[in-house]
Amino acid sequence: MIRAFALSVGLVALAAGVEAQSLQQNNEVLFRQIQQVHRISAGQLNRIREIFARSGWMGQGNPGPTRHPMSPEQCAARVGGTAVYNNPRFEAICGAKYMAPLYDPRTQTPEQATACIDQFEFPNMPCTYPVTWVRANEAAEICSAMGKRLCDAHEWEGACAGALTPPDYPFGAGSVAAMRSIHNNRYAGSKSWAYGPNFRTGVCGQDSNKSAGCNGGDFNACGTNTYPAGAFPGCTSGLKVYDLHGNAAEHMNLPMNPSQMSSNGSRTLGVTEMKGSWFIWDKYRAHEDWCRWRAPYWHGTNVMNTSSHRNYHLGFRCCSTVN
């Protein structure tokens, strides 16, 4: 417990102790945090550095326009220190820190899970800002570098709804739009949010502001005005996964046939699916964001397309398969 507390204090100090002047300096702080918390190898860290460097935009927001509404120190004070999120049982099941087992509590125990999901948006560390301006293919590559994989849509939905149910993709429907319509009609009558059956304001990291000069996707004008991950402890699902609403929207994999399912071991993957909502949702709800809702094919491409969409409010989280 003493060691866990010391790690949490060190994590917040590392985030706050360097007054970075550029995106690259911020990313260097982030890389040290990732190595410290997730204990990845030098080779894994180098791979992540390469992906960030190739992007030129990826990070916790362009420092110029970004104005975070809460600091890492304020987050730690609010939740009682990041050590409160340590879960030895989950860590033993998932084999990694800050991951939650995906299972159906009605019929299974956590130990029967065959997959796990990051509890927070990447970099999957409490009281740390999520990474944005990331393309779907880059998200998949980073997950792989971490020894994980990009989640399938149904895994994210199960994490949010509090129960992982068997995949039920209507593969024979013939198009993304047709698959989406069938799926959403199936679940519309039982819609829910991670925290309950009705949408509520003030529960998640959704009361920040869009930059005044942001026109929708300008790197130099649109701040990633996110909260630190886990700053809203009530914004959690029954499976203890956080920030599924608000903070950053998230890239996921939507398979168009069984061979494209990440959960089946695919590396080619399917098409892009954007999950959740982002940091101004208490003020502006642009679309639905209930747990099992699937979005229109916005900015749609294959996941591994090197020109897949990126934006100031779009991040990701990873899953892993439990052996």
Tab-separated table of C-alpha atoms in Angstrom, residues 123-250:
chain	number	residue	atom	x	y	z
A	123	PRO	CA	-2.458	6.325	-21.634
A	124	ASN	CA	-4.698	4.470	-19.176
A	125	MET	CA	-3.483	6.203	-16.034
A	126	PRO	CA	-5.682	7.943	-13.456
A	127	CYS	CA	-5.331	11.713	-13.113
A	128	THR	CA	-3.555	11.893	-16.483
A	129	TYR	CA	-4.964	13.625	-19.568
A	130	PRO	CA	-6.042	11.361	-22.454
A	131	VAL	CA	-4.127	11.290	-25.728
A	132	THR	CA	-5.947	12.813	-28.713
A	133	TRP	CA	-5.254	13.773	-32.340
A	134	VAL	CA	-4.679	10.054	-32.928
A	135	ARG	CA	-5.742	8.181	-36.055
A	136	ALA	CA	-7.456	4.796	-35.774
A	137	ASN	CA	-4.491	2.975	-37.314
A	138	GLU	CA	-2.148	4.697	-34.850
A	139	ALA	CA	-4.415	3.683	-31.973
A	140	ALA	CA	-4.261	0.056	-33.129
A	141	GLU	CA	-0.469	0.274	-33.436
A	142	ILE	CA	-0.056	1.760	-29.963
A	143	CYS	CA	-2.296	-0.886	-28.433
A	144	SER	CA	-0.148	-3.535	-30.122
A	145	ALA	CA	3.025	-1.890	-28.810
A	146	MET	CA	1.537	-2.056	-25.312
A	147	GLY	CA	0.931	-5.801	-25.763
A	148	LYS	CA	-2.791	-5.224	-26.235
A	149	ARG	CA	-5.199	-4.654	-29.129
A	150	LEU	CA	-7.850	-2.190	-30.250
A	151	CYS	CA	-11.240	-3.203	-28.857
A	152	ASP	CA	-14.119	-4.473	-30.956
A	153	ALA	CA	-17.260	-2.332	-30.790
A	154	HIS	CA	-19.221	-4.905	-28.769
A	155	GLU	CA	-16.470	-5.037	-26.134
A	156	TRP	CA	-16.622	-1.271	-25.530
A	157	GLU	CA	-20.421	-1.463	-25.451
A	158	GLY	CA	-20.357	-4.294	-22.926
A	159	ALA	CA	-17.873	-2.417	-20.746
A	160	CYS	CA	-20.231	0.561	-20.765
A	161	ALA	CA	-23.490	-1.352	-20.261
A	162	GLY	CA	-21.993	-3.411	-17.437
A	163	ALA	CA	-22.243	-6.801	-19.134
A	164	LEU	CA	-20.248	-8.297	-21.988
A	165	THR	CA	-22.661	-10.305	-24.121
A	166	PRO	CA	-21.777	-12.526	-27.103
A	167	PRO	CA	-20.962	-10.705	-30.366
A	168	ASP	CA	-24.137	-10.176	-32.392
A	169	TYR	CA	-22.928	-8.317	-35.462
A	170	PRO	CA	-25.476	-8.672	-38.308
A	171	PHE	CA	-22.722	-9.464	-40.816
A	172	GLY	CA	-25.177	-10.403	-43.538
A	173	ALA	CA	-26.746	-6.936	-43.605
A	174	GLY	CA	-24.405	-5.805	-46.387
A	175	SER	CA	-23.328	-2.328	-45.269
A	176	VAL	CA	-22.230	-0.351	-42.230
A	177	ALA	CA	-25.479	1.639	-42.307
A	178	ALA	CA	-27.657	-1.470	-42.444
A	179	MET	CA	-25.690	-3.160	-39.652
A	180	ARG	CA	-25.995	-0.019	-37.555
A	181	SER	CA	-29.741	0.245	-38.077
A	182	ILE	CA	-30.367	-3.373	-37.096
A	183	HIS	CA	-28.164	-3.073	-34.020
A	184	ASN	CA	-29.568	0.237	-32.759
A	185	ASN	CA	-33.166	-0.872	-33.247
A	186	ARG	CA	-32.383	-3.995	-31.226
A	187	TYR	CA	-31.117	-2.056	-28.215
A	188	ALA	CA	-33.020	1.251	-28.347
A	189	GLY	CA	-35.678	0.009	-25.941
A	190	SER	CA	-33.117	-0.778	-23.244
A	191	LYS	CA	-30.758	2.178	-23.672
A	192	SER	CA	-28.575	3.026	-20.707
A	193	TRP	CA	-25.472	4.979	-19.756
A	194	ALA	CA	-22.506	3.658	-17.816
A	195	TYR	CA	-23.825	5.219	-14.600
A	196	GLY	CA	-27.516	4.364	-15.017
A	197	PRO	CA	-30.666	4.226	-17.163
A	198	ASN	CA	-30.944	7.966	-17.877
A	199	PHE	CA	-28.579	10.651	-19.162
A	200	ARG	CA	-27.411	12.976	-16.399
A	201	THR	CA	-25.275	16.107	-16.367
A	202	GLY	CA	-22.564	16.678	-13.794
A	203	VAL	CA	-21.605	12.993	-13.549
A	204	CYS	CA	-18.808	12.756	-16.135
A	205	GLY	CA	-16.067	15.000	-17.511
A	206	GLN	CA	-18.468	16.822	-19.829
A	207	ASP	CA	-18.665	20.392	-18.558
A	208	SER	CA	-15.505	21.801	-20.138
A	209	ASN	CA	-15.488	24.312	-22.988
A	210	LYS	CA	-14.626	24.290	-26.657
A	211	SER	CA	-11.885	26.764	-27.603
A	212	ALA	CA	-13.401	30.044	-28.742
A	213	GLY	CA	-11.553	29.977	-32.059
A	214	CYS	CA	-12.115	26.285	-32.833
A	215	ASN	CA	-13.696	25.712	-36.246
A	216	GLY	CA	-14.074	21.960	-35.886
A	217	GLY	CA	-10.663	20.502	-36.538
A	218	ASP	CA	-7.848	23.066	-36.642
A	219	PHE	CA	-4.806	21.857	-34.704
A	220	ASN	CA	-3.748	25.420	-33.948
A	221	ALA	CA	-7.182	26.628	-32.831
A	222	CYS	CA	-8.854	23.657	-31.143
A	223	GLY	CA	-7.744	22.883	-27.615
A	224	THR	CA	-8.051	19.412	-26.142
A	225	ASN	CA	-9.714	20.836	-23.040
A	226	THR	CA	-10.092	17.502	-21.273
A	227	TYR	CA	-10.182	16.547	-17.606
A	228	PRO	CA	-7.673	14.167	-16.031
A	229	ALA	CA	-8.805	10.551	-16.386
A	230	GLY	CA	-10.836	9.256	-13.467
A	231	ALA	CA	-11.495	12.733	-12.084
A	232	PHE	CA	-15.203	11.853	-11.894
A	233	PRO	CA	-15.399	8.591	-9.889
A	234	GLY	CA	-19.154	8.381	-10.465
A	235	CYS	CA	-18.607	8.189	-14.216
A	236	THR	CA	-18.083	4.457	-14.167
A	237	SER	CA	-19.863	1.339	-15.318
A	238	GLY	CA	-20.769	-1.764	-13.366
A	239	LEU	CA	-17.541	-3.305	-14.648
A	240	LYS	CA	-15.479	-0.416	-13.216
A	241	VAL	CA	-14.534	1.221	-16.519
A	242	TYR	CA	-14.281	5.020	-16.399
A	243	ASP	CA	-14.864	8.019	-18.675
A	244	LEU	CA	-16.879	6.113	-21.261
A	245	HIS	CA	-18.906	9.323	-21.557
A	246	GLY	CA	-17.198	12.693	-21.785
A	247	ASN	CA	-13.498	13.559	-21.807
A	248	ALA	CA	-12.488	12.079	-25.199
A	249	ALA	CA	-14.495	10.123	-27.750
A	250	GLU	CA	-12.817	6.835	-28.647
